[in-house]
Structure formats: structure tokens, C-alpha cells
GROMACS .gro file of C-alpha atoms in nm:
model
  299
    1MET     CA    1  -0.644   0.537   2.360
    2ALA     CA    2  -0.454   0.187   2.408
    3GLU     CA    3  -0.112   0.116   2.229
    4SER     CA    4   0.038  -0.248   2.172
    5ASN     CA    5   0.362  -0.269   2.409
    6ASP     CA    6   0.469  -0.551   2.178
    7SER     CA    7   0.801  -0.497   2.010
    8VAL     CA    8   1.027  -0.687   1.703
    9PHE     CA    9   1.363  -0.687   1.670
   10VAL     CA   10   1.453  -0.505   1.368
   11ASP     CA   11   1.799  -0.495   1.200
   12VAL     CA   12   1.837  -0.143   1.037
   13GLU     CA   13   2.127  -0.283   0.816
   14LYS     CA   14   1.918  -0.516   0.664
   15ILE     CA   15   1.629  -0.284   0.594
   16TYR     CA   16   1.782   0.002   0.446
   17LEU     CA   17   2.066  -0.159   0.238
   18GLY     CA   18   2.181   0.164   0.061
   19GLY     CA   19   1.838   0.332   0.066
   20LYS     CA   20   1.841   0.672   0.225
   21GLU     CA   21   1.541   0.806   0.415
   22HIS     CA   22   1.409   1.161   0.361
   23HIS     CA   23   1.153   1.343   0.565
   24VAL     CA   24   0.959   1.576   0.356
   25ARG     CA   25   0.789   1.846   0.500
   26THR     CA   26   0.410   1.883   0.314
   27GLY     CA   27   0.108   2.062   0.381
   28CYS     CA   28  -0.034   1.791   0.583
   29GLY     CA   29   0.272   1.690   0.808
   30SER     CA   30   0.596   1.526   0.694
   31VAL     CA   31   0.591   1.216   0.517
   32SER     CA   32   0.886   0.982   0.485
   33VAL     CA   33   1.051   0.844   0.158
   34ILE     CA   34   1.296   0.607   0.106
   35VAL     CA   35   1.486   0.652  -0.189
   36TYR     CA   36   1.690   0.351  -0.381
   37GLY     CA   37   1.914   0.421  -0.675
   38ASP     CA   38   2.024   0.655  -0.905
   39GLN     CA   39   1.843   0.951  -0.874
   40ASP     CA   40   1.944   1.072  -1.269
   41LYS     CA   41   1.719   0.755  -1.387
   42PRO     CA   42   1.361   0.750  -1.452
   43ALA     CA   43   1.150   0.744  -1.088
   44LEU     CA   44   0.909   0.495  -0.955
   45ILE     CA   45   0.659   0.603  -0.658
   46THR     CA   46   0.523   0.312  -0.436
   47TYR     CA   47   0.261   0.376  -0.191
   48PRO     CA   48   0.187   0.065   0.029
   49ASP     CA   49  -0.176  -0.094   0.153
   50LEU     CA   50  -0.322  -0.029   0.531
   51ALA     CA   51  -0.101  -0.060   0.840
   52LEU     CA   52   0.192  -0.153   0.573
   53ASN     CA   53   0.525   0.055   0.475
   54TYR     CA   54   0.793   0.002   0.194
   55MET     CA   55   0.957  -0.281   0.401
   56SER     CA   56   0.637  -0.484   0.456
   57CYS     CA   57   0.478  -0.430   0.131
   58PHE     CA   58   0.770  -0.399  -0.127
   59GLN     CA   59   1.091  -0.514  -0.001
   60GLY     CA   60   1.045  -0.861  -0.123
   61LEU     CA   61   0.963  -0.781  -0.450
   62PHE     CA   62   1.240  -0.593  -0.507
   63PHE     CA   63   1.490  -0.804  -0.377
   64CYS     CA   64   1.355  -1.050  -0.627
   65PRO     CA   65   1.668  -1.094  -0.918
   66GLU     CA   66   1.420  -1.090  -1.187
   67VAL     CA   67   1.211  -0.808  -1.087
   68ALA     CA   68   1.520  -0.606  -0.969
   69SER     CA   69   1.690  -0.671  -1.294
   70LEU     CA   70   1.362  -0.492  -1.459
   71LEU     CA   71   1.311  -0.235  -1.212
   72VAL     CA   72   1.584  -0.111  -0.986
   73HIS     CA   73   1.863  -0.117  -1.279
   74ASN     CA   74   1.586   0.089  -1.470
   75PHE     CA   75   1.449   0.295  -1.203
   76CYS     CA   76   1.521   0.510  -0.898
   77ILE     CA   77   1.268   0.395  -0.650
   78TYR     CA   78   1.083   0.660  -0.413
   79HIS     CA   79   0.894   0.448  -0.149
   80ILE     CA   80   0.642   0.680  -0.004
   81SER     CA   81   0.489   0.542   0.353
   82PRO     CA   82   0.148   0.661   0.482
   83PRO     CA   83   0.184   0.941   0.736
   84GLY     CA   84   0.304   0.765   1.078
   85HIS     CA   85   0.364   0.425   0.909
   86GLU     CA   86   0.736   0.453   0.839
   87LEU     CA   87   0.987   0.245   1.070
   88GLY     CA   88   1.020   0.411   1.404
   89ALA     CA   89   0.731   0.649   1.360
   90ALA     CA   90   0.610   0.792   1.671
   91PRO     CA   91   0.240   0.797   1.728
   92ILE     CA   92   0.062   1.086   1.578
   93SER     CA   93  -0.100   1.368   1.819
   94PRO     CA   94  -0.469   1.360   1.818
   95ASP     CA   95  -0.500   1.725   1.761
   96ASP     CA   96  -0.324   1.671   1.444
   97PRO     CA   97  -0.598   1.741   1.155
   98LEU     CA   98  -0.757   1.387   1.000
   99PRO     CA   99  -0.592   1.404   0.645
  100SER     CA  100  -0.838   1.316   0.367
  101VAL     CA  101  -0.758   1.087   0.061
  102ASP     CA  102  -0.707   1.440  -0.146
  103ASP     CA  103  -0.499   1.570   0.118
  104LEU     CA  104  -0.258   1.219   0.115
  105ALA     CA  105  -0.272   1.252  -0.308
  106ASP     CA  106  -0.145   1.621  -0.260
  107GLN     CA  107   0.127   1.502  -0.030
  108ILE     CA  108   0.291   1.296  -0.343
  109ILE     CA  109   0.309   1.604  -0.554
  110GLU     CA  110   0.485   1.793  -0.299
  111VAL     CA  111   0.736   1.484  -0.250
  112LEU     CA  112   0.776   1.507  -0.636
  113ASN     CA  113   0.857   1.893  -0.634
  114TYR     CA  114   1.105   1.800  -0.341
  115PHE     CA  115   1.271   1.554  -0.512
  116GLY     CA  116   1.289   1.786  -0.843
  117LEU     CA  117   1.104   1.479  -1.027
  118GLY     CA  118   0.880   1.544  -1.333
  119ALA     CA  119   0.647   1.249  -1.494
  120VAL     CA  120   0.672   0.933  -1.305
  121MET     CA  121   0.595   0.548  -1.275
  122CYS     CA  122   0.370   0.461  -0.964
  123MET     CA  123   0.307   0.149  -0.779
  124GLY     CA  124   0.041   0.094  -0.509
  125VAL     CA  125  -0.169  -0.169  -0.327
  126THR     CA  126  -0.527  -0.152  -0.232
  127ALA     CA  127  -0.509   0.163  -0.033
  128GLY     CA  128  -0.216   0.290  -0.173
  129ALA     CA  129  -0.325   0.204  -0.511
  130TYR     CA  130  -0.662   0.427  -0.448
  131ILE     CA  131  -0.429   0.733  -0.350
  132LEU     CA  132  -0.179   0.693  -0.626
  133THR     CA  133  -0.514   0.669  -0.880
  134LEU     CA  134  -0.641   0.965  -0.733
  135PHE     CA  135  -0.304   1.130  -0.768
  136ALA     CA  136  -0.301   1.016  -1.158
  137MET     CA  137  -0.643   1.170  -1.206
  138LYS     CA  138  -0.527   1.531  -1.026
  139TYR     CA  139  -0.197   1.569  -1.152
  140ARG     CA  140  -0.237   1.377  -1.506
  141GLN     CA  141   0.115   1.543  -1.660
  142ARG     CA  142   0.306   1.403  -1.385
  143VAL     CA  143   0.227   1.026  -1.415
  144LEU     CA  144   0.386   0.809  -1.707
  145GLY     CA  145   0.190   0.471  -1.575
  146LEU     CA  146   0.013   0.278  -1.325
  147ILE     CA  147   0.073  -0.032  -1.154
  148LEU     CA  148  -0.236  -0.115  -0.934
  149VAL     CA  149  -0.267  -0.418  -0.669
  150SER     CA  150  -0.605  -0.504  -0.576
  151PRO     CA  151  -0.735  -0.131  -0.635
  152LEU     CA  152  -0.980   0.027  -0.508
  153CYS     CA  153  -1.190   0.303  -0.665
  154LYS     CA  154  -1.573   0.296  -0.552
  155ALA     CA  155  -1.670   0.433  -0.221
  156PRO     CA  156  -1.645   0.141   0.049
  157SER     CA  157  -1.948  -0.070   0.031
  158TRP     CA  158  -2.182  -0.130   0.328
  159THR     CA  159  -1.971  -0.452   0.404
  160GLU     CA  160  -1.648  -0.257   0.405
  161TRP     CA  161  -1.757  -0.012   0.591
  162LEU     CA  162  -1.884  -0.211   0.851
  163TYR     CA  163  -1.552  -0.416   0.864
  164ASN     CA  164  -1.332  -0.108   0.878
  165LYS     CA  165  -1.603   0.072   1.169
  166VAL     CA  166  -1.492  -0.266   1.355
  167MET     CA  167  -1.118  -0.220   1.295
  168SER     CA  168  -1.121   0.138   1.382
  169ASN     CA  169  -1.303   0.076   1.708
  170MET     CA  170  -1.036  -0.181   1.794
  171LEU     CA  171  -0.746   0.043   1.681
  172TYR     CA  172  -0.909   0.321   1.902
  173PHE     CA  173  -0.974   0.125   2.250
  174TYR     CA  174  -0.676  -0.130   2.225
  175GLY     CA  175  -0.423  -0.048   1.991
  176MET     CA  176  -0.231  -0.302   1.743
  177CYS     CA  177  -0.433  -0.598   1.945
  178GLY     CA  178  -0.382  -0.950   1.834
  179LEU     CA  179  -0.776  -0.956   1.710
  180LEU     CA  180  -0.692  -0.646   1.493
  181LYS     CA  181  -0.363  -0.833   1.354
  182GLU     CA  182  -0.571  -1.105   1.261
  183PHE     CA  183  -0.837  -0.891   1.079
  184LEU     CA  184  -0.547  -0.722   0.859
  185LEU     CA  185  -0.388  -1.066   0.801
  186GLN     CA  186  -0.723  -1.174   0.652
  187ARG     CA  187  -0.715  -0.874   0.429
  188TYR     CA  188  -0.383  -0.954   0.329
  189PHE     CA  189  -0.360  -1.339   0.252
  190SER     CA  190  -0.535  -1.665   0.224
  191LYS     CA  191  -0.673  -1.909   0.463
  192ASP     CA  192  -0.376  -2.152   0.350
  193VAL     CA  193  -0.104  -1.867   0.379
  194ARG     CA  194  -0.240  -1.815   0.710
  195GLY     CA  195  -0.288  -2.155   0.871
  196SER     CA  196  -0.548  -2.347   1.067
  197ALA     CA  197  -0.529  -2.622   1.323
  198GLU     CA  198  -0.427  -2.885   1.058
  199VAL     CA  199  -0.176  -2.645   0.880
  200PRO     CA  200   0.079  -2.435   1.050
  201GLU     CA  201   0.080  -2.050   0.987
  202SER     CA  202   0.346  -1.968   0.663
  203ASP     CA  203   0.650  -1.792   0.741
  204ILE     CA  204   0.527  -1.485   0.526
  205ALA     CA  205   0.212  -1.446   0.756
  206GLN     CA  206   0.425  -1.456   1.075
  207ALA     CA  207   0.646  -1.214   0.918
  208CYS     CA  208   0.409  -0.981   0.840
  209ARG     CA  209   0.240  -1.008   1.212
  210GLY     CA  210   0.564  -0.953   1.375
  211LEU     CA  211   0.619  -0.622   1.124
  212LEU     CA  212   0.269  -0.509   1.216
  213ASP     CA  213   0.376  -0.503   1.605
  214GLU     CA  214   0.587  -0.196   1.448
  215ARG     CA  215   0.297  -0.021   1.369
  216GLN     CA  216   0.109   0.288   1.596
  217GLY     CA  217  -0.239   0.211   1.648
  218ILE     CA  218  -0.329   0.570   1.597
  219ASN     CA  219  -0.124   0.627   1.304
  220VAL     CA  220  -0.294   0.336   1.149
  221LEU     CA  221  -0.657   0.462   1.230
  222ARG     CA  222  -0.586   0.785   1.095
  223PHE     CA  223  -0.509   0.649   0.737
  224LEU     CA  224  -0.788   0.380   0.780
  225GLN     CA  225  -1.052   0.652   0.864
  226ALA     CA  226  -0.909   0.867   0.555
  227ILE     CA  227  -0.983   0.530   0.319
  228THR     CA  228  -1.294   0.463   0.463
  229ARG     CA  229  -1.405   0.853   0.374
  230ARG     CA  230  -1.282   0.811   0.026
  231PRO     CA  231  -1.510   0.944  -0.243
  232ASP     CA  232  -1.634   0.712  -0.570
  233ILE     CA  233  -1.377   0.767  -0.847
  234THR     CA  234  -1.486   0.570  -1.109
  235SER     CA  235  -1.620   0.864  -1.328
  236GLY     CA  236  -1.311   1.004  -1.389
  237LEU     CA  237  -1.129   0.691  -1.485
  238LYS     CA  238  -1.190   0.704  -1.870
  239LYS     CA  239  -1.038   1.048  -1.852
  240LEU     CA  240  -0.682   0.857  -1.779
  241ARG     CA  241  -0.418   0.827  -2.032
  242CYS     CA  242  -0.145   0.680  -1.868
  243ARG     CA  243  -0.068   0.314  -1.904
  244THR     CA  244  -0.237   0.092  -1.618
  245LEU     CA  245  -0.174  -0.241  -1.525
  246VAL     CA  246  -0.429  -0.396  -1.300
  247PHE     CA  247  -0.316  -0.718  -1.078
  248VAL     CA  248  -0.536  -0.889  -0.885
  249GLY     CA  249  -0.580  -1.272  -0.722
  250ASP     CA  250  -0.940  -1.425  -0.803
  251ASN     CA  251  -0.960  -1.529  -0.437
  252SER     CA  252  -0.904  -1.150  -0.326
  253PRO     CA  253  -1.170  -0.963  -0.130
  254PHE     CA  254  -1.098  -0.697  -0.377
  255HIS     CA  255  -1.149  -0.904  -0.693
  256SER     CA  256  -1.475  -0.758  -0.833
  257GLU     CA  257  -1.356  -0.367  -0.735
  258ALA     CA  258  -1.055  -0.462  -0.948
  259LEU     CA  259  -1.266  -0.602  -1.248
  260HIS     CA  260  -1.541  -0.287  -1.177
  261MET     CA  261  -1.215  -0.069  -1.222
  262ILE     CA  262  -1.074  -0.250  -1.541
  263THR     CA  263  -1.394  -0.183  -1.712
  264LYS     CA  264  -1.414   0.188  -1.654
  265LEU     CA  265  -1.069   0.236  -1.769
  266ASP     CA  266  -0.997   0.311  -2.127
  267ARG     CA  267  -0.909  -0.039  -2.286
  268ARG     CA  268  -0.635   0.137  -2.519
  269TYR     CA  269  -0.436   0.185  -2.202
  270SER     CA  270  -0.524  -0.060  -1.971
  271ALA     CA  271  -0.462  -0.431  -1.902
  272LEU     CA  272  -0.593  -0.667  -1.643
  273VAL     CA  273  -0.355  -0.955  -1.467
  274GLU     CA  274  -0.551  -1.192  -1.331
  275VAL     CA  275  -0.409  -1.474  -1.092
  276ARG     CA  276  -0.584  -1.782  -1.076
  277GLY     CA  277  -0.688  -1.982  -0.722
  278LEU     CA  278  -0.492  -1.706  -0.521
  279GLU     CA  279  -0.542  -1.406  -0.286
  280SER     CA  280  -0.378  -1.102  -0.456
  281SER     CA  281  -0.115  -1.102  -0.161
  282GLU     CA  282   0.015  -1.419  -0.311
  283CYS     CA  283   0.028  -1.286  -0.676
  284SER     CA  284   0.368  -1.169  -0.626
  285ILE     CA  285   0.509  -1.485  -0.431
  286ARG     CA  286   0.410  -1.708  -0.752
  287ILE     CA  287   0.579  -1.452  -1.002
  288CYS     CA  288   0.893  -1.423  -0.763
  289GLY     CA  289   0.946  -1.748  -0.618
  290PRO     CA  290   0.795  -1.831  -0.273
  291LYS     CA  291   1.146  -1.813  -0.126
  292LYS     CA  292   1.262  -1.496  -0.269
  293SER     CA  293   0.935  -1.274  -0.172
  294THR     CA  294   0.909  -1.340   0.220
  295LEU     CA  295   0.829  -0.946   0.295
  296ILE     CA  296   0.591  -0.884  -0.014
  297PHE     CA  297   0.203  -0.840   0.069
  298LEU     CA  298   0.073  -0.739  -0.239
  299LYS     CA  299  -0.334  -0.795  -0.172
   0.00000   0.00000   0.00000
């Protein structure tokens, strides 16, 4: 199984900025958690999309002054990375059991118990939003609210299954190759942001491309396989009683999925924020300002 030999320079002091990394041992292996802020404050749990981690998915959001004043000053942030997606992660052994989405959701409760947390707020993006929604359904008393960006709730369509199958084959045989990164950038960004022959690639897309170089192909493959095998959880959405806020851009490939999900949630506890004319990855850029969120990829 091939891996990318590309590398990217990472300034660790700029990454952590006071956050402390913990490696929490769970029933499905170790999981990395970066903790920011005063642990006496209420907890906000984050979970990123495929091939991303806290840095590439959420760092720009939390460095935006407007958001920081609301979130960082009121919560202690616990950034959970999917197994093997943390900075500097080594390849996971192919002999390790492949986790299911239920296993990944159960890891979260073990993280909460490790830190002695009670009920928490949760923020997730696409695949991460699915994991956190499943977690909320399994452990309702431990979730106060959900902030979901382009969430998934149904089993993969034939189109998504085929798309994921192609990416899985590329990851297995070639690792984080250039074509695979193009597939991922299409997942994260609109055509305007990715650039073309007439329009240069944006800074945010270039930053994302560089950060993807750091991912281990086998680790991304394992998360992709788990998400591809996810069951439909639509029937359980009505039973959620936590406040749920769904964000989606109307050009997002997950737009219809998000609309489907909001119709299945209890209207008394849920709301939809739809951003016109944008991919969902660009919603946060418009909210936070184009120059203040160059490392946020909310699809």
C-alpha cells in the first residue's frame, strides 16, 4: 500500500497556541483530543470531516475575533480528531480492527468520561456531524446542543458510494496522491475557490492542499470506510430533544442531505441556516471574514 512522500512544514508553536494534547485510550484505540481554555467552563466538543483534523477544520473559526468572543470565552473546547487524523499521526496497523461509526460515537463518551464531563455542546462537519448526531442519539443525556455543518444522516446514495469507492481504491493503492487531494478539495470547496485556468487557486484551497499532505492514507481510508458503511439514522432524529442548528451552503453536494435532515428533526428544537450562492465550506468564510478564516473548511 503506497503512501505519499510529500511533506509540509508545520510550525507547532502556531498550531497549539496554548492548547494541550491528550491521548485518550478507548476500547477502539487511542484518540487525540486538543483542549483549549478553562476546563471549569462548559464543554464544546468538535469533530471534523474526512481527512481533516481540528487545525484544518476549525482553527480559523476559533481564531475569528467575533467567534472567539462567543465560543472561546464561554466554553472550554475539546477538539476530537478521528483516529489517526491528529498532527504527526503514524500509520495505523492494517491488522487493527476497522472501527464502525458506532465505535467512533462510543469513543466520544469515553473521552467525556476521561475528562469528567457531563452534558456538552457538539459541533461537527459532514462526516463528523454524522458521528456527533449518532452520539447524541445514543447518549441523549450527555448532549445539550448540536451545531452541524452539511450533516449526513442517511445511508450513502449509489452516487456517494461509488465516489467513496473510487477514493478508497486511490487511498489503498496510491495513498494521499494528487488526484485524491483533488477529490477531497471538490468535497470541501466550490469551483471558484479551487480555481481554474482563468482563476488562480485561492489561498484557502492551497492551505488545505498542504495540510492534506500530512495525512496518512491508511488512516483516512479507515475513516472513509466507516462512513461509507454508515446506517440510516433518520428514524431516530425525531427523538432528539437537544437544540440543533444546521448550516449548509446551497451549492454544497450535501445540500439535499441537510434539507432532508432538518425536515426529520423536531421543529421545536431545530433550525436551518442556509447560505445562498456558496459551497458549505465557504459559509464560515462569509460569516468570519475572508482573511480571518484561512484554515477553516466547513463543507
